[in-house]
Amino acid sequence: MLNVPQFKNKIIIPTLKAVDLYSESAANLLLGTAIQESRLTYLQQIGGGPALSLFQIEPATLDDIYLRYLHQESKKELLGRVQQFTTAQDVRDQVIGNIPFAVAIARVRYLMVPEALPAYDDVEGLARYWKKHYNTSRGSGTVQGFIENYKYHVLGVRRDRI
């Protein structure tokens, strides 16, 4: 597992600032998402599934974000900011091996949601937002699992106290 404070402070926050989408709520939501989705460990879904990156983004979702949403005329400037993290490689390869690009894509995924982000310190709100808008009702993740993982890995609460 990557070091959680370093991942947030050295990767998530600078990336969000570079794409002009930083807020403490967004940073905490992305941190919780990566912890819940991949335990900040896996770059490809275990068991042969299609999900990619620390954020476990499915290829169809990546295509929707990158090829449809970001290529809208009104998103041209945002596309340019996201593309600063890419090379000429296929974006599916980029989302696996280029962690800042994966952060930017995951943040844009949440940006596509019209509902405002929860408060940065509302762990339950972050968990519900993740479940509703990222993992969805079809996903196997749970709000309680997100809360427990966030409290343990981010806040340092012992598992027997959660």
Tab-separated table of N, CA and C in Angstrom:
chain	number	residue	atom	x	y	z
A	1	MET	N	0.846	-1.181	0.000
A	1	MET	CA	0.000	0.000	0.000
A	1	MET	C	0.888	1.241	0.000
A	2	LEU	N	0.510	2.199	-0.806
A	2	LEU	CA	1.227	3.476	-0.807
A	2	LEU	C	1.019	4.197	0.519
A	3	ASN	N	1.933	5.047	0.866
A	3	ASN	CA	1.797	5.860	2.062
A	3	ASN	C	0.649	6.851	1.843
A	4	VAL	N	-0.353	6.809	2.703
A	4	VAL	CA	-1.580	7.587	2.519
A	4	VAL	C	-1.329	9.099	2.543
A	5	PRO	N	-0.652	9.649	3.560
A	5	PRO	CA	-0.411	11.099	3.537
A	5	PRO	C	0.412	11.549	2.335
A	6	GLN	N	1.418	10.750	1.947
A	6	GLN	CA	2.205	11.118	0.780
A	6	GLN	C	1.359	11.092	-0.490
A	7	PHE	N	0.528	10.082	-0.634
A	7	PHE	CA	-0.327	9.989	-1.815
A	7	PHE	C	-1.232	11.221	-1.914
A	8	LYS	N	-1.804	11.614	-0.795
A	8	LYS	CA	-2.680	12.792	-0.814
A	8	LYS	C	-1.878	14.064	-1.083
A	9	ASN	N	-0.796	14.265	-0.333
A	9	ASN	CA	-0.061	15.536	-0.397
A	9	ASN	C	0.869	15.677	-1.592
A	10	LYS	N	1.395	14.565	-2.099
A	10	LYS	CA	2.362	14.619	-3.196
A	10	LYS	C	1.753	14.309	-4.569
A	11	ILE	N	0.600	13.660	-4.585
A	11	ILE	CA	-0.018	13.278	-5.859
A	11	ILE	C	-1.396	13.920	-6.025
A	12	ILE	N	-2.315	13.632	-5.111
A	12	ILE	CA	-3.696	14.101	-5.296
A	12	ILE	C	-3.785	15.621	-5.305
A	13	ILE	N	-3.309	16.275	-4.264
A	13	ILE	CA	-3.468	17.733	-4.166
A	13	ILE	C	-2.762	18.468	-5.308
A	14	PRO	N	-1.483	18.167	-5.612
A	14	PRO	CA	-0.859	18.875	-6.740
A	14	PRO	C	-1.574	18.633	-8.075
A	15	THR	N	-2.050	17.418	-8.287
A	15	THR	CA	-2.762	17.126	-9.530
A	15	THR	C	-4.058	17.915	-9.610
A	16	LEU	N	-4.812	17.914	-8.530
A	16	LEU	CA	-6.077	18.666	-8.524
A	16	LEU	C	-5.837	20.156	-8.732
A	17	LYS	N	-4.788	20.670	-8.143
A	17	LYS	CA	-4.463	22.085	-8.347
A	17	LYS	C	-4.051	22.338	-9.790
A	18	ALA	N	-3.313	21.428	-10.392
A	18	ALA	CA	-2.869	21.597	-11.775
A	18	ALA	C	-4.021	21.596	-12.767
A	19	VAL	N	-5.074	20.840	-12.464
A	19	VAL	CA	-6.236	20.814	-13.363
A	19	VAL	C	-7.313	21.794	-12.902
A	20	ASP	N	-6.996	22.595	-11.883
A	20	ASP	CA	-7.885	23.626	-11.359
A	20	ASP	C	-9.203	23.046	-10.839
A	21	LEU	N	-9.106	21.893	-10.154
A	21	LEU	CA	-10.287	21.244	-9.584
A	21	LEU	C	-10.062	20.881	-8.114
A	22	TYR	N	-9.187	21.635	-7.454
A	22	TYR	CA	-8.867	21.320	-6.066
A	22	TYR	C	-9.901	21.873	-5.101
A	23	SER	N	-10.252	21.061	-4.157
A	23	SER	CA	-10.907	21.451	-2.907
A	23	SER	C	-10.525	20.364	-1.912
A	24	GLU	N	-10.580	20.668	-0.647
A	24	GLU	CA	-10.259	19.654	0.352
A	24	GLU	C	-11.265	18.511	0.289
A	25	SER	N	-12.517	18.833	-0.028
A	25	SER	CA	-13.522	17.773	-0.192
A	25	SER	C	-13.151	16.845	-1.337
A	26	ALA	N	-12.748	17.418	-2.473
A	26	ALA	CA	-12.367	16.594	-3.622
A	26	ALA	C	-11.156	15.734	-3.284
A	27	ALA	N	-10.174	16.315	-2.614
A	27	ALA	CA	-8.974	15.554	-2.252
A	27	ALA	C	-9.325	14.385	-1.334
A	28	ASN	N	-10.152	14.623	-0.334
A	28	ASN	CA	-10.520	13.559	0.595
A	28	ASN	C	-11.392	12.505	-0.082
A	29	LEU	N	-12.278	12.932	-0.969
A	29	LEU	CA	-13.120	11.986	-1.697
A	29	LEU	C	-12.266	11.082	-2.592
A	30	LEU	N	-11.300	11.660	-3.287
A	30	LEU	CA	-10.435	10.850	-4.143
A	30	LEU	C	-9.543	9.927	-3.318
A	31	LEU	N	-9.056	10.409	-2.210
A	31	LEU	CA	-8.251	9.566	-1.335
A	31	LEU	C	-9.076	8.372	-0.855
A	32	GLY	N	-10.271	8.652	-0.377
A	32	GLY	CA	-11.157	7.573	0.079
A	32	GLY	C	-11.529	6.626	-1.042
A	33	THR	N	-11.731	7.171	-2.236
A	33	THR	CA	-12.078	6.336	-3.388
A	33	THR	C	-10.944	5.364	-3.704
A	34	ALA	N	-9.719	5.854	-3.768
A	34	ALA	CA	-8.580	4.988	-4.086
A	34	ALA	C	-8.370	3.926	-3.003
A	35	ILE	N	-8.537	4.320	-1.759
A	35	ILE	CA	-8.388	3.347	-0.673
A	35	ILE	C	-9.467	2.280	-0.781
A	36	GLN	N	-10.685	2.689	-1.006
A	36	GLN	CA	-11.788	1.737	-1.074
A	36	GLN	C	-11.719	0.861	-2.322
A	37	GLU	N	-11.368	1.457	-3.446
A	37	GLU	CA	-11.392	0.716	-4.709
A	37	GLU	C	-10.204	-0.236	-4.864
A	38	SER	N	-9.012	0.170	-4.441
A	38	SER	CA	-7.815	-0.640	-4.712
A	38	SER	C	-6.922	-0.859	-3.501
A	39	ARG	N	-7.321	-0.357	-2.366
A	39	ARG	CA	-6.481	-0.390	-1.164
A	39	ARG	C	-5.148	0.309	-1.428
A	40	LEU	N	-5.154	1.249	-2.378
A	40	LEU	CA	-3.939	1.958	-2.787
A	40	LEU	C	-2.822	0.976	-3.143
A	41	THR	N	-3.222	-0.116	-3.759
A	41	THR	CA	-2.281	-1.175	-4.073
A	41	THR	C	-2.397	-1.661	-5.511
A	42	TYR	N	-3.600	-1.919	-5.971
A	42	TYR	CA	-3.804	-2.614	-7.241
A	42	TYR	C	-4.035	-1.655	-8.403
A	43	LEU	N	-3.306	-1.902	-9.499
A	43	LEU	CA	-3.424	-1.085	-10.704
A	43	LEU	C	-4.358	-1.719	-11.729
A	44	GLN	N	-4.716	-2.971	-11.503
A	44	GLN	CA	-5.667	-3.655	-12.354
A	44	GLN	C	-6.530	-4.521	-11.450
A	45	GLN	N	-7.771	-4.671	-11.831
A	45	GLN	CA	-8.722	-5.393	-10.996
A	45	GLN	C	-8.256	-6.824	-10.762
A	46	ILE	N	-8.313	-7.254	-9.508
A	46	ILE	CA	-7.971	-8.619	-9.145
A	46	ILE	C	-9.079	-9.546	-9.643
A	47	GLY	N	-8.697	-10.705	-10.117
A	47	GLY	CA	-9.683	-11.673	-10.586
A	47	GLY	C	-10.027	-11.540	-12.061
A	48	GLY	N	-9.280	-10.703	-12.771
A	48	GLY	CA	-9.482	-10.610	-14.207
A	48	GLY	C	-10.533	-9.622	-14.670
A	49	GLY	N	-11.072	-8.825	-13.784
A	49	GLY	CA	-12.050	-7.817	-14.188
A	49	GLY	C	-11.399	-6.701	-14.977
A	50	PRO	N	-12.208	-5.809	-15.539
A	50	PRO	CA	-11.671	-4.790	-16.435
A	50	PRO	C	-11.162	-3.511	-15.771
A	51	ALA	N	-11.433	-3.309	-14.477
A	51	ALA	CA	-11.131	-2.028	-13.839
A	51	ALA	C	-9.626	-1.756	-13.783
A	52	LEU	N	-9.272	-0.472	-13.984
A	52	LEU	CA	-7.882	-0.051	-14.121
A	52	LEU	C	-7.544	1.073	-13.158
A	53	SER	N	-6.326	1.118	-12.700
A	53	SER	CA	-5.728	2.169	-11.889
A	53	SER	C	-6.066	1.998	-10.413
A	54	LEU	N	-5.444	2.836	-9.603
A	54	LEU	CA	-5.750	2.839	-8.168
A	54	LEU	C	-7.206	3.198	-7.914
A	55	PHE	N	-7.851	3.808	-8.902
A	55	PHE	CA	-9.254	4.209	-8.773
A	55	PHE	C	-10.206	3.191	-9.389
A	56	GLN	N	-9.663	2.106	-9.945
A	56	GLN	CA	-10.441	1.026	-10.532
A	56	GLN	C	-11.511	1.551	-11.503
A	57	ILE	N	-11.047	2.303	-12.479
A	57	ILE	CA	-11.914	2.889	-13.503
A	57	ILE	C	-12.110	1.859	-14.607
A	58	GLU	N	-13.347	1.566	-14.931
A	58	GLU	CA	-13.618	0.605	-16.002
A	58	GLU	C	-13.376	1.268	-17.355
A	59	PRO	N	-12.902	0.504	-18.339
A	59	PRO	CA	-12.608	1.076	-19.654
A	59	PRO	C	-13.771	1.846	-20.275
A	60	ALA	N	-14.989	1.350	-20.146
A	60	ALA	CA	-16.144	2.061	-20.715
A	60	ALA	C	-16.340	3.414	-20.035
A	61	THR	N	-16.111	3.468	-18.733
A	61	THR	CA	-16.211	4.730	-17.995
A	61	THR	C	-15.101	5.678	-18.424
A	62	LEU	N	-13.901	5.164	-18.565
A	62	LEU	CA	-12.776	5.974	-19.025
A	62	LEU	C	-13.068	6.562	-20.403
A	63	ASP	N	-13.577	5.745	-21.307
A	63	ASP	CA	-13.930	6.225	-22.648
A	63	ASP	C	-14.992	7.315	-22.576
A	64	ASP	N	-15.987	7.121	-21.714
A	64	ASP	CA	-17.050	8.120	-21.573
A	64	ASP	C	-16.487	9.447	-21.062
A	65	ILE	N	-15.634	9.371	-20.061
A	65	ILE	CA	-15.038	10.584	-19.492
A	65	ILE	C	-14.139	11.270	-20.511
A	66	TYR	N	-13.221	10.500	-21.077
A	66	TYR	CA	-12.176	11.092	-21.909
A	66	TYR	C	-12.658	11.425	-23.323
A	67	LEU	N	-13.368	10.498	-23.934
A	67	LEU	CA	-13.744	10.685	-25.339
A	67	LEU	C	-15.043	11.456	-25.527
A	68	ARG	N	-15.975	11.317	-24.588
A	68	ARG	CA	-17.245	12.019	-24.748
A	68	ARG	C	-17.269	13.319	-23.934
A	69	TYR	N	-17.146	13.200	-22.623
A	69	TYR	CA	-17.308	14.364	-21.754
A	69	TYR	C	-16.225	15.420	-21.987
A	70	LEU	N	-14.967	15.015	-21.912
A	70	LEU	CA	-13.883	15.991	-22.039
A	70	LEU	C	-13.718	16.530	-23.458
A	71	HIS	N	-14.265	15.871	-24.446
A	71	HIS	CA	-14.148	16.355	-25.819
A	71	HIS	C	-15.344	17.216	-26.249
A	72	GLN	N	-16.215	17.543	-25.308
A	72	GLN	CA	-17.272	18.510	-25.605
A	72	GLN	C	-16.617	19.883	-25.786
A	73	GLU	N	-17.190	20.670	-26.644
A	73	GLU	CA	-16.633	22.006	-26.916
A	73	GLU	C	-16.489	22.819	-25.626
A	74	SER	N	-17.469	22.721	-24.738
A	74	SER	CA	-17.442	23.508	-23.500
A	74	SER	C	-16.381	23.025	-22.513
A	75	LYS	N	-15.798	21.858	-22.740
A	75	LYS	CA	-14.798	21.297	-21.819
A	75	LYS	C	-13.383	21.360	-22.401
A	76	LYS	N	-13.203	22.080	-23.483
A	76	LYS	CA	-11.913	22.136	-24.178
A	76	LYS	C	-10.766	22.561	-23.250
A	77	GLU	N	-10.996	23.564	-22.428
A	77	GLU	CA	-9.953	24.049	-21.518
A	77	GLU	C	-9.606	22.991	-20.474
A	78	LEU	N	-10.639	22.346	-19.916
A	78	LEU	CA	-10.408	21.283	-18.939
A	78	LEU	C	-9.664	20.122	-19.597
A	79	LEU	N	-10.022	19.755	-20.807
A	79	LEU	CA	-9.318	18.699	-21.534
A	79	LEU	C	-7.835	19.032	-21.636
A	80	GLY	N	-7.520	20.252	-21.964
A	80	GLY	CA	-6.123	20.665	-22.054
A	80	GLY	C	-5.391	20.503	-20.729
A	81	ARG	N	-6.059	20.834	-19.629
A	81	ARG	CA	-5.423	20.695	-18.314
A	81	ARG	C	-5.205	19.226	-17.964
A	82	VAL	N	-6.172	18.364	-18.316
A	82	VAL	CA	-6.029	16.930	-18.054
A	82	VAL	C	-4.940	16.335	-18.945
A	83	GLN	N	-4.881	16.773	-20.195
A	83	GLN	CA	-3.919	16.213	-21.138
A	83	GLN	C	-2.469	16.543	-20.793
A	84	GLN	N	-2.241	17.490	-19.915
A	84	GLN	CA	-0.862	17.773	-19.520
A	84	GLN	C	-0.210	16.561	-18.857
A	85	PHE	N	-1.030	15.623	-18.399
A	85	PHE	CA	-0.517	14.432	-17.734
A	85	PHE	C	-0.405	13.228	-18.662
A	86	THR	N	-0.748	13.384	-19.934
A	86	THR	CA	-0.724	12.237	-20.841
A	86	THR	C	0.415	12.344	-21.840
A	87	THR	N	0.659	11.218	-22.468
A	87	THR	CA	1.571	11.158	-23.600
A	87	THR	C	0.762	10.639	-24.777
A	88	ALA	N	1.414	10.254	-25.825
A	88	ALA	CA	0.711	9.758	-27.001
A	88	ALA	C	0.165	8.342	-26.806
A	89	GLN	N	0.458	7.726	-25.680
A	89	GLN	CA	-0.022	6.365	-25.427
A	89	GLN	C	-1.543	6.329	-25.307
A	90	ASP	N	-2.083	5.143	-25.460
A	90	ASP	CA	-3.499	4.884	-25.246
A	90	ASP	C	-3.875	5.302	-23.821
A	91	VAL	N	-5.010	5.969	-23.664
A	91	VAL	CA	-5.397	6.439	-22.327
A	91	VAL	C	-5.620	5.288	-21.353
A	92	ARG	N	-5.927	4.103	-21.837
A	92	ARG	CA	-6.081	2.956	-20.934
A	92	ARG	C	-4.736	2.578	-20.325
A	93	ASP	N	-3.687	2.663	-21.117
A	93	ASP	CA	-2.350	2.427	-20.564
A	93	ASP	C	-1.977	3.555	-19.611
A	94	GLN	N	-2.316	4.760	-19.967
A	94	GLN	CA	-1.988	5.929	-19.151
A	94	GLN	C	-2.668	5.867	-17.789
A	95	VAL	N	-3.921	5.461	-17.735
A	95	VAL	CA	-4.642	5.455	-16.470
A	95	VAL	C	-4.078	4.413	-15.501
A	96	ILE	N	-3.399	3.405	-16.037
A	96	ILE	CA	-2.761	2.404	-15.177
A	96	ILE	C	-1.433	2.917	-14.638
A	97	GLY	N	-0.567	3.382	-15.511
A	97	GLY	CA	0.794	3.694	-15.119
A	97	GLY	C	1.082	5.150	-14.818
A	98	ASN	N	0.131	6.002	-15.054
A	98	ASN	CA	0.322	7.435	-14.873
A	98	ASN	C	-0.651	7.895	-13.783
A	99	ILE	N	-0.189	7.857	-12.558
A	99	ILE	CA	-1.081	8.090	-11.420
A	99	ILE	C	-1.700	9.490	-11.427
A	100	PRO	N	-0.961	10.565	-11.730
A	100	PRO	CA	-1.636	11.866	-11.804
A	100	PRO	C	-2.760	11.901	-12.856
A	101	PHE	N	-2.556	11.243	-13.981
A	101	PHE	CA	-3.616	11.173	-14.985
A	101	PHE	C	-4.833	10.441	-14.416
A	102	ALA	N	-4.614	9.350	-13.702
A	102	ALA	CA	-5.724	8.619	-13.084
A	102	ALA	C	-6.455	9.491	-12.065
A	103	VAL	N	-5.703	10.279	-11.289
A	103	VAL	CA	-6.327	11.211	-10.332
A	103	VAL	C	-7.208	12.208	-11.076
A	104	ALA	N	-6.679	12.782	-12.143
A	104	ALA	CA	-7.442	13.769	-12.918
A	104	ALA	C	-8.708	13.154	-13.500
A	105	ILE	N	-8.595	11.948	-14.037
A	105	ILE	CA	-9.762	11.279	-14.620
A	105	ILE	C	-10.798	10.966	-13.541
A	106	ALA	N	-10.365	10.474	-12.397
A	106	ALA	CA	-11.305	10.181	-11.312
A	106	ALA	C	-11.992	11.458	-10.830
A	107	ARG	N	-11.244	12.556	-10.762
A	107	ARG	CA	-11.853	13.827	-10.347
A	107	ARG	C	-12.876	14.300	-11.370
A	108	VAL	N	-12.563	14.151	-12.654
A	108	VAL	CA	-13.523	14.540	-13.697
A	108	VAL	C	-14.768	13.661	-13.611
A	109	ARG	N	-14.590	12.392	-13.267
A	109	ARG	CA	-15.762	11.515	-13.098
A	109	ARG	C	-16.704	12.100	-12.063
A	110	TYR	N	-16.176	12.554	-10.959
A	110	TYR	CA	-17.018	13.179	-9.936
A	110	TYR	C	-17.530	14.547	-10.397
A	111	LEU	N	-16.760	15.259	-11.185
A	111	LEU	CA	-17.192	16.561	-11.702
A	111	LEU	C	-18.441	16.420	-12.569
A	112	MET	N	-18.604	15.279	-13.212
A	112	MET	CA	-19.748	15.035	-14.081
A	112	MET	C	-21.058	14.937	-13.293
A	113	VAL	N	-20.964	14.786	-11.993
A	113	VAL	CA	-22.141	14.662	-11.124
A	113	VAL	C	-22.634	16.053	-10.758
A	114	PRO	N	-23.912	16.348	-10.969
A	114	PRO	CA	-24.406	17.690	-10.638
A	114	PRO	C	-24.524	17.964	-9.136
A	115	GLU	N	-24.557	16.943	-8.319
A	115	GLU	CA	-24.692	17.099	-6.870
A	115	GLU	C	-23.382	17.609	-6.270
A	116	ALA	N	-23.471	18.583	-5.385
A	116	ALA	CA	-22.279	19.144	-4.741
A	116	ALA	C	-21.551	18.086	-3.913
A	117	LEU	N	-20.249	18.263	-3.803
A	117	LEU	CA	-19.451	17.360	-2.973
A	117	LEU	C	-19.806	17.551	-1.504
A	118	PRO	N	-19.707	16.503	-0.704
A	118	PRO	CA	-19.924	16.647	0.740
A	118	PRO	C	-18.801	17.467	1.363
A	119	ALA	N	-19.004	17.846	2.601
A	119	ALA	CA	-17.968	18.560	3.343
A	119	ALA	C	-16.732	17.675	3.475
A	120	TYR	N	-15.565	18.279	3.496
A	120	TYR	CA	-14.296	17.548	3.519
A	120	TYR	C	-14.155	16.637	4.728
A	121	ASP	N	-14.819	16.973	5.843
A	121	ASP	CA	-14.681	16.203	7.071
A	121	ASP	C	-15.887	15.311	7.364
A	122	ASP	N	-16.799	15.191	6.419
A	122	ASP	CA	-17.995	14.369	6.566
A	122	ASP	C	-17.721	12.995	5.948
A	123	VAL	N	-17.120	12.115	6.726
A	123	VAL	CA	-16.710	10.808	6.206
A	123	VAL	C	-17.928	10.018	5.710
A	124	GLU	N	-19.006	10.054	6.453
A	124	GLU	CA	-20.205	9.336	6.012
A	124	GLU	C	-20.749	9.938	4.715
A	125	GLY	N	-20.733	11.259	4.607
A	125	GLY	CA	-21.177	11.923	3.376
A	125	GLY	C	-20.289	11.570	2.194
A	126	LEU	N	-18.976	11.541	2.409
A	126	LEU	CA	-18.047	11.138	1.353
A	126	LEU	C	-18.333	9.702	0.923
A	127	ALA	N	-18.581	8.839	1.897
A	127	ALA	CA	-18.865	7.431	1.609
A	127	ALA	C	-20.158	7.279	0.800
A	128	ARG	N	-21.198	7.984	1.199
A	128	ARG	CA	-22.476	7.905	0.465
A	128	ARG	C	-22.324	8.456	-0.945
A	129	TYR	N	-21.581	9.538	-1.096
A	129	TYR	CA	-21.343	10.144	-2.409
A	129	TYR	C	-20.583	9.167	-3.311
A	130	TRP	N	-19.529	8.564	-2.769
A	130	TRP	CA	-18.771	7.561	-3.525
A	130	TRP	C	-19.683	6.424	-3.968
A	131	LYS	N	-20.467	5.890	-3.052
A	131	LYS	CA	-21.326	4.738	-3.374
A	131	LYS	C	-22.345	5.102	-4.447
A	132	LYS	N	-22.965	6.241	-4.302
A	132	LYS	CA	-24.025	6.650	-5.231
A	132	LYS	C	-23.474	6.997	-6.614
A	133	HIS	N	-22.372	7.710	-6.646
A	133	HIS	CA	-21.915	8.264	-7.919
A	133	HIS	C	-20.698	7.586	-8.534
A	134	TYR	N	-20.016	6.739	-7.804
A	134	TYR	CA	-18.815	6.107	-8.337
A	134	TYR	C	-18.961	4.588	-8.355
A	135	ASN	N	-19.216	4.012	-7.228
A	135	ASN	CA	-19.353	2.558	-7.139
A	135	ASN	C	-20.727	2.121	-7.640
A	136	THR	N	-21.728	2.915	-7.419
A	136	THR	CA	-23.130	2.733	-7.827
A	136	THR	C	-23.793	1.561	-7.115
A	137	SER	N	-25.074	1.462	-7.280
A	137	SER	CA	-25.843	0.395	-6.627
A	137	SER	C	-25.446	-0.984	-7.136
A	138	ARG	N	-24.870	-1.042	-8.326
A	138	ARG	CA	-24.444	-2.334	-8.894
A	138	ARG	C	-23.108	-2.801	-8.327
A	139	GLY	N	-22.343	-1.893	-7.771
A	139	GLY	CA	-21.024	-2.245	-7.255
A	139	GLY	C	-21.101	-2.992	-5.937
A	140	SER	N	-20.063	-3.749	-5.653
A	140	SER	CA	-20.064	-4.565	-4.438
A	140	SER	C	-19.623	-3.798	-3.196
A	141	GLY	N	-19.052	-2.611	-3.381
A	141	GLY	CA	-18.612	-1.822	-2.234
A	141	GLY	C	-19.776	-1.308	-1.410
A	142	THR	N	-19.489	-1.037	-0.135
A	142	THR	CA	-20.528	-0.540	0.758
A	142	THR	C	-20.106	0.777	1.400
A	143	VAL	N	-21.093	1.534	1.798
A	143	VAL	CA	-20.838	2.782	2.519
A	143	VAL	C	-20.067	2.480	3.798
A	144	GLN	N	-20.494	1.458	4.519
A	144	GLN	CA	-19.829	1.109	5.779
A	144	GLN	C	-18.377	0.706	5.538
A	145	GLY	N	-18.116	-0.022	4.476
A	145	GLY	CA	-16.747	-0.408	4.145
A	145	GLY	C	-15.876	0.803	3.864
A	146	PHE	N	-16.411	1.777	3.113
A	146	PHE	CA	-15.689	3.013	2.828
A	146	PHE	C	-15.367	3.729	4.130
A	147	ILE	N	-16.367	3.875	5.001
A	147	ILE	CA	-16.184	4.575	6.276
A	147	ILE	C	-15.092	3.897	7.105
A	148	GLU	N	-15.168	2.582	7.215
A	148	GLU	CA	-14.186	1.843	8.013
A	148	GLU	C	-12.779	1.985	7.436
A	149	ASN	N	-12.647	1.833	6.135
A	149	ASN	CA	-11.329	1.956	5.506
A	149	ASN	C	-10.779	3.372	5.631
A	150	TYR	N	-11.633	4.371	5.457
A	150	TYR	CA	-11.201	5.763	5.564
A	150	TYR	C	-10.735	6.055	6.998
A	151	LYS	N	-11.545	5.666	7.957
A	151	LYS	CA	-11.181	5.940	9.349
A	151	LYS	C	-9.878	5.246	9.735
A	152	TYR	N	-9.686	4.038	9.266
A	152	TYR	CA	-8.479	3.287	9.602
A	152	TYR	C	-7.251	3.847	8.884
A	153	HIS	N	-7.338	4.008	7.570
A	153	HIS	CA	-6.163	4.385	6.782
A	153	HIS	C	-5.860	5.881	6.780
A	154	VAL	N	-6.886	6.712	6.899
A	154	VAL	CA	-6.679	8.164	6.833
A	154	VAL	C	-6.635	8.786	8.220
A	155	LEU	N	-7.572	8.404	9.061
A	155	LEU	CA	-7.676	9.032	10.376
A	155	LEU	C	-6.929	8.263	11.470
A	156	GLY	N	-6.469	7.056	11.169
A	156	GLY	CA	-5.689	6.289	12.127
A	156	GLY	C	-6.490	5.686	13.265
A	157	VAL	N	-7.791	5.512	13.053
A	157	VAL	CA	-8.629	4.903	14.088
A	157	VAL	C	-8.411	3.393	14.059
A	158	ARG	N	-8.149	2.817	15.189
A	158	ARG	CA	-7.947	1.362	15.257
A	158	ARG	C	-9.227	0.656	14.827
A	159	ARG	N	-9.069	-0.453	14.135
A	159	ARG	CA	-10.238	-1.195	13.611
A	159	ARG	C	-11.199	-1.594	14.719
A	160	ASP	N	-10.699	-1.926	15.903
A	160	ASP	CA	-11.590	-2.347	16.986
A	160	ASP	C	-12.337	-1.160	17.605
A	161	ARG	N	-12.054	0.048	17.145
A	161	ARG	CA	-12.740	1.244	17.664
A	161	ARG	C	-13.684	1.859	16.630
A	162	ILE	N	-13.765	1.245	15.468
A	162	ILE	CA	-14.617	1.793	14.402
A	162	ILE	C	-16.024	1.255	14.558
